[in-house]
Tab-separated table of C-alpha atoms in Angstrom:
chain	number	residue	atom	x	y	z
K	1358	GLN	CA	59.025	100.668	136.600
K	1359	THR	CA	62.338	102.305	135.621
K	1360	ARG	CA	64.224	99.037	136.067
K	1361	VAL	CA	61.686	97.197	133.923
K	1362	MET	CA	62.038	99.785	131.173
K	1363	VAL	CA	65.837	99.570	131.334
K	1364	CYS	CA	65.685	95.773	131.004
K	1365	VAL	CA	63.359	96.040	128.008
K	1366	MET	CA	65.716	98.533	126.363
K	1367	PHE	CA	68.701	96.244	126.968
K	1368	ILE	CA	66.812	93.335	125.395
K	1369	LEU	CA	65.991	95.392	122.312
K	1370	ILE	CA	69.542	96.737	121.968
K	1371	ILE	CA	71.240	93.358	122.346
K	1372	SER	CA	68.775	91.711	119.973
K	1373	CYS	CA	69.376	94.399	117.352
K	1374	VAL	CA	73.158	94.239	117.752
K	1375	GLY	CA	73.159	90.444	117.487
K	1376	PHE	CA	70.943	90.492	114.390
K	1377	THR	CA	73.072	93.206	112.762
K	1378	MET	CA	76.299	91.268	113.378
K	1379	ILE	CA	74.866	88.075	111.916
K	1380	ASP	CA	73.081	89.661	108.954
K	1381	ASP	CA	75.284	92.558	107.871
K	1382	VAL	CA	78.764	91.613	109.054
K	1383	LEU	CA	78.869	87.815	108.996
K	1384	PHE	CA	76.293	86.989	106.334
K	1385	SER	CA	76.387	89.851	103.844
K	1386	GLU	CA	80.104	90.663	104.012
K	1387	ALA	CA	81.675	87.282	104.768
K	1388	ALA	CA	79.390	84.424	103.754
K	1389	GLU	CA	77.981	85.862	100.526
K	1390	GLU	CA	81.419	86.947	99.310
K	1391	ASN	CA	82.985	83.567	100.074
K	1392	VAL	CA	80.130	81.720	98.368
K	1393	ARG	CA	80.648	83.934	95.302
K	1394	LEU	CA	84.364	83.178	95.370
K	1395	ILE	CA	83.646	79.440	95.587
K	1396	ASP	CA	81.368	79.730	92.562
K	1397	VAL	CA	83.910	81.692	90.505
K	1398	SER	CA	86.942	79.635	91.542
K	1399	GLY	CA	85.050	76.408	90.908
K	1400	LEU	CA	84.592	77.479	87.291
K	1401	PHE	CA	88.369	77.723	86.883
K	1402	ARG	CA	88.546	73.923	86.947
K	1403	ALA	CA	85.929	73.675	84.207
K	1404	PHE	CA	87.707	76.354	82.177
K	1405	SER	CA	91.041	74.524	82.395
K	1406	VAL	CA	89.555	71.197	81.286
K	1407	SER	CA	87.644	72.942	78.490
K	1408	SER	CA	90.858	74.471	77.171
K	1409	ALA	CA	92.430	71.009	76.900
K	1410	PHE	CA	89.403	69.611	75.040
K	1411	TRP	CA	89.278	72.630	72.731
K	1412	MET	CA	92.946	72.117	71.983
K	1413	ARG	CA	92.115	68.558	70.959
K	1414	SER	CA	89.273	69.842	68.768
K	1415	GLN	CA	91.664	72.263	67.132
K	1416	MET	CA	94.103	69.428	66.406
K	1417	MET	CA	91.323	67.400	64.785
K	1418	ALA	CA	90.232	70.408	62.726
K	1419	ALA	CA	93.823	70.942	61.595
K	1420	HIS	CA	94.205	67.323	60.477
K	1421	ALA	CA	90.912	67.630	58.597
K	1422	GLY	CA	92.015	70.905	57.044
K	1423	ASN	CA	88.981	72.687	58.515
K	1424	ALA	CA	90.183	76.233	59.171
K	1425	LYS	CA	86.674	77.461	60.063
K	1426	ASP	CA	86.251	75.027	62.984
K	1427	ALA	CA	89.778	75.749	64.189
K	1428	ALA	CA	89.076	79.484	64.203
K	1429	ALA	CA	85.835	78.903	66.150
K	1430	VAL	CA	87.717	76.902	68.796
K	1431	THR	CA	90.318	79.654	69.078
K	1432	ALA	CA	87.595	82.280	69.578
K	1433	ARG	CA	85.831	80.224	72.282
K	1434	ASN	CA	89.043	79.592	74.165
K	1435	GLU	CA	90.021	83.268	73.892
K	1436	ASN	CA	86.720	84.371	75.466
K	1437	VAL	CA	86.880	81.820	78.281
K	1438	MET	CA	90.514	82.556	79.133
K	1439	GLN	CA	89.812	86.287	79.184
K	1440	GLN	CA	86.979	85.606	81.647
K	1441	LEU	CA	89.244	83.383	83.756
K	1442	MET	CA	91.959	86.047	83.924
K	1443	LYS	CA	89.419	88.779	84.747
K	1444	ASP	CA	87.819	86.731	87.549
K	1445	HIS	CA	91.257	85.747	88.817
K	1446	ALA	CA	92.317	89.409	89.035
K	1447	ASP	CA	89.020	90.390	90.733
K	1448	ASN	CA	89.428	87.645	93.328
K	1449	PHE	CA	92.987	88.768	94.016
K	1450	LYS	CA	91.824	92.346	94.620
K	1451	LYS	CA	89.144	91.147	97.067
K	1452	ILE	CA	91.301	88.985	99.344
K	1453	ASN	CA	89.484	89.247	102.673
K	1454	ALA	CA	91.473	87.057	105.045
K	1455	GLU	CA	95.059	86.326	105.973
K	1456	ASP	CA	94.832	82.597	105.216
K	1457	VAL	CA	93.517	83.366	101.720
K	1458	ALA	CA	96.386	85.806	101.146
K	1459	THR	CA	98.834	83.159	102.384
K	1460	PHE	CA	97.468	80.638	99.890
K	1461	TYR	CA	97.756	83.126	97.023
K	1462	HIS	CA	101.428	83.760	97.803
K	1463	THR	CA	102.532	80.231	98.704
K	1464	GLU	CA	104.702	78.855	95.910
K	1465	ARG	CA	104.678	75.303	94.596
K	1466	PRO	CA	106.828	73.624	91.906
K	1467	ILE	CA	105.445	73.871	88.356
K	1468	ASN	CA	107.112	72.334	85.299
K	1469	THR	CA	107.067	74.255	82.014
K	1470	PRO	CA	108.350	73.256	78.559
K	1471	THR	CA	111.247	75.207	77.026
K	1472	SER	CA	113.432	74.753	73.962
K	1473	VAL	CA	115.983	72.871	76.075
K	1474	GLY	CA	113.518	70.629	77.923
K	1475	TRP	CA	111.223	70.778	80.923
K	1476	GLN	CA	112.200	73.251	83.613
K	1477	GLU	CA	110.863	73.457	87.137
K	1478	GLY	CA	109.899	76.818	88.560
K	1479	ALA	CA	108.192	78.081	91.721
K	1480	TRP	CA	104.789	79.671	91.067
K	1481	ASP	CA	102.244	80.960	93.526
K	1482	PHE	CA	98.502	80.817	92.853
K	1483	TRP	CA	98.363	84.344	91.458
K	1484	ASN	CA	101.137	83.643	88.946
K	1485	PHE	CA	99.734	80.253	87.998
K	1486	GLY	CA	96.221	81.543	87.243
K	1487	THR	CA	97.595	84.394	85.136
K	1488	GLU	CA	100.168	82.238	83.335
K	1489	PHE	CA	97.625	79.520	82.616
K	1490	GLY	CA	95.317	81.996	80.883
K	1491	VAL	CA	98.155	83.543	78.865
K	1492	ARG	CA	99.624	80.184	77.833
K	1493	SER	CA	96.233	78.752	76.889
K	1494	ARG	CA	95.504	81.729	74.633
K	1495	LEU	CA	98.951	81.419	73.084
K	1496	ALA	CA	98.447	77.689	72.486
K	1497	THR	CA	95.241	78.164	70.476
K	1498	SER	CA	96.923	80.802	68.298
K	1499	ILE	CA	99.102	78.086	66.733
K	1500	SER	CA	98.967	77.677	62.955
K	1501	LEU	CA	97.054	74.743	61.450
K	1502	LYS	CA	100.179	73.519	59.686
K	1503	GLU	CA	102.181	73.296	62.888
K	1504	ILE	CA	99.501	71.726	65.012
K	1505	ALA	CA	98.910	69.089	62.343
K	1506	ASP	CA	102.599	68.137	62.617
K	1507	ASN	CA	102.947	65.206	65.016
K	1508	ASP	CA	106.534	66.078	65.958
K	1509	TYR	CA	106.395	67.392	69.535
K	1510	SER	CA	110.118	67.519	70.242
K	1511	LEU	CA	110.642	70.548	72.466
K	1512	SER	CA	113.802	71.586	70.663
K	1513	LYS	CA	111.975	71.734	67.319
K	1514	THR	CA	108.691	73.356	68.313
K	1515	SER	CA	107.586	76.973	68.380
K	1516	GLU	CA	106.548	78.839	71.514
K	1517	GLU	CA	102.888	78.254	70.611
K	1518	LYS	CA	103.314	74.512	70.259
K	1519	ARG	CA	105.197	74.315	73.548
K	1520	GLN	CA	102.129	75.840	75.204
K	1521	VAL	CA	100.001	73.127	73.587
K	1522	ILE	CA	102.290	70.616	75.290
K	1523	PHE	CA	102.043	72.578	78.545
K	1524	LEU	CA	98.231	72.462	78.453
K	1525	GLN	CA	98.095	68.722	77.877
K	1526	GLU	CA	100.497	68.106	80.760
K	1527	ALA	CA	99.395	70.791	83.212
K	1528	VAL	CA	95.584	70.673	83.184
K	1529	PHE	CA	95.133	67.515	85.251
K	1530	ARG	CA	98.546	67.486	86.937
K	1531	GLU	CA	98.751	71.133	88.009
K	1532	ALA	CA	95.669	73.226	87.206
K	1533	ILE	CA	92.839	71.149	88.671
K	1534	PRO	CA	94.661	70.443	91.991
K	1535	PHE	CA	95.672	74.117	92.291
K	1536	PHE	CA	92.175	75.442	91.562
K	1537	SER	CA	90.587	72.784	93.804
K	1538	ASP	CA	92.810	73.829	96.702
K	1539	MET	CA	91.630	77.405	96.231
K	1540	VAL	CA	87.990	76.305	96.425
K	1541	ARG	CA	88.724	74.387	99.630
K	1542	VAL	CA	90.219	77.522	101.187
K	1543	TYR	CA	86.991	79.426	100.537
K	1544	GLU	CA	84.867	76.489	101.732
K	1545	THR	CA	86.809	76.537	105.001
K	1546	LYS	CA	86.020	80.243	105.353
K	1547	VAL	CA	82.295	79.504	104.954
K	1548	GLU	CA	82.507	76.763	107.583
K	1549	GLN	CA	84.237	79.179	109.943
K	1550	PHE	CA	81.450	81.682	109.298
K	1551	GLY	CA	78.866	79.069	110.248
K	1552	ALA	CA	80.664	78.336	113.516
K	1553	THR	CA	80.993	82.054	114.322
K	1554	ALA	CA	77.331	82.690	113.506
K	1555	THR	CA	76.339	79.836	115.831
K	1556	ILE	CA	78.445	81.245	118.677
K	1557	VAL	CA	77.007	84.751	118.229
K	1558	THR	CA	73.461	83.374	118.137
K	1559	VAL	CA	73.971	81.305	121.302
K	1560	ILE	CA	75.522	84.233	123.193
K	1561	ASP	CA	72.709	86.536	122.054
K	1562	ALA	CA	70.091	83.995	123.164
K	1563	ILE	CA	71.736	83.487	126.579
K	1564	VAL	CA	72.008	87.224	127.245
K	1565	ASN	CA	68.396	87.766	126.178
K	1566	ALA	CA	67.269	84.908	128.414
K	1567	LEU	CA	69.101	86.427	131.400
K	1568	LEU	CA	67.598	89.836	130.715
K	1569	ASN	CA	64.133	88.307	130.431
K	1570	LEU	CA	64.692	86.524	133.731
K	1571	ILE	CA	65.719	89.811	135.341
K	1572	LEU	CA	62.664	91.457	133.786
K	1573	ILE	CA	60.399	88.782	135.266
K	1574	VAL	CA	61.971	89.178	138.702
K	1575	MET	CA	61.592	92.979	138.517
K	1576	THR	CA	57.964	92.658	137.433
K	1577	VAL	CA	57.119	90.223	140.226
K	1578	LYS	CA	58.758	92.478	142.816
K	1579	THR	CA	56.879	95.477	141.458
K	1580	VAL	CA	53.565	93.626	141.612
K	1581	ARG	CA	54.272	92.602	145.234
K	1582	VAL	CA	55.012	96.192	146.216
K	1583	ILE	CA	51.827	97.422	144.548
K	1584	THR	CA	49.865	94.609	146.205
K	1585	LEU	CA	51.058	95.695	149.624
K	1586	VAL	CA	50.281	99.356	148.974
K	1587	GLN	CA	47.047	99.073	146.952
K	1588	PRO	CA	45.728	95.496	147.153
K	1589	GLY	CA	42.251	96.429	145.973
K	1590	VAL	CA	43.494	98.100	142.792
K	1591	VAL	CA	45.764	95.172	141.946
K	1592	ALA	CA	42.953	92.673	142.506
K	1593	CYS	CA	40.650	94.599	140.142
K	1594	ARG	CA	43.381	94.904	137.486
K	1595	LEU	CA	44.218	91.202	137.658
K	1596	ALA	CA	40.534	90.324	137.414
């Protein structure tokens, strides 16, 4: 009887531990957070493309002399870029794995416009996300007179207009690939979670099956002992 009770307790404990690991540790802490990060980082791509289209809308408003529409575009871009920079900072604070941290700090060549021409620099993901938000906000602060001017010579443009040039060049060449790579890093983390959850579930099932087998063996042995000692009682109970 004691052995049977011990087996039952082991089954309950292992089942509870396995469920807790899958639900609280793997699912709640790892999977949910990575899915949230995928959702937020995926929006960065949409934000970057939107900034380029809004810049085009601002150019059209400037050529039409429509200051009201240009101001509306500036306000929309300001709000979106503030959200991008806030989410980017939050994600950076919540780095939860070494491979994610490695991606954030791995530099890649990025070209930026200056008064003397295009210059190549090495930016990591943290710097790129921050710089993109700052430069996009600076680009939409350009005056209507300057943005209506079709002269885009780097040596003759203001800092604001150079950021307009940066946006048009960087969105599809730099921003979307960079942000897409970040999403893939988080997607890989979710896939790893799925594999880990499967392993934990299989191990938990195997251990529970072994304990149940031991429990069955113990029960059968106990019944045999009782049958030898009190066969009449056992017969009545079974009936």
